[in-house]
């Protein structure tokens, strides 16, 4: 990937240069199918595309705004982000760091799945003045949080959901 890094950086810089801020930003991961030999290739059991390159994406309106190819250790990774918010959420925070100061001040609302969601991340976004919505894994909850277990949720009807609100500031 090091041979492609200058091209990837140039593409990402152009994405940021032409980034038109929107309130709602969706951040997710995807797999790019690849069966050849490469050290960055990932295998994820249960995905429709099990072998390939894992990427973090920001696609708020159907147009790609940001991407990062997973390489084990990101070249621009912030160790503090990985320590406080886990390795999965670090690309999202690095993406926000790439905003200009003017764009950082906008009232964004981020949407992401359970790979990225943690209470630390949600509280961090609140302190920064951003909104955030995400599903959360049971093992990402603190012990004091009382939500229905996964086993009990399977017995509920389709469409059932629970929400929790923290009053922590």
PDB file of C-alpha atoms in Angstrom, residues 16 21 95-107:
ATOM      1  CA  UNK A  16     -11.675  17.403   1.734  1.00  0.00           C
ATOM      2  CA  UNK A  21     -20.598  20.204   4.843  1.00  0.00           C
ATOM      3  CA  UNK A  95     -11.495  12.182   9.630  1.00  0.00           C
ATOM      4  CA  UNK A  96     -12.890  14.982  11.806  1.00  0.00           C
ATOM      5  CA  UNK A  97      -9.349  16.198  12.554  1.00  0.00           C
ATOM      6  CA  UNK A  98      -8.852  16.725   8.816  1.00  0.00           C
ATOM      7  CA  UNK A  99     -11.664  19.315   8.734  1.00  0.00           C
ATOM      8  CA  UNK A 100     -10.712  22.962   8.547  1.00  0.00           C
ATOM      9  CA  UNK A 101     -11.488  24.974  11.701  1.00  0.00           C
ATOM     10  CA  UNK A 102     -14.473  26.526   9.933  1.00  0.00           C
ATOM     11  CA  UNK A 103     -15.928  23.105   9.087  1.00  0.00           C
ATOM     12  CA  UNK A 104     -15.274  21.731  12.597  1.00  0.00           C
ATOM     13  CA  UNK A 105     -17.602  24.361  14.085  1.00  0.00           C
ATOM     14  CA  UNK A 106     -20.657  23.099  12.184  1.00  0.00           C
ATOM     15  CA  UNK A 107     -23.365  21.163  14.106  1.00  0.00           C
TER      16      UNK A 107
END
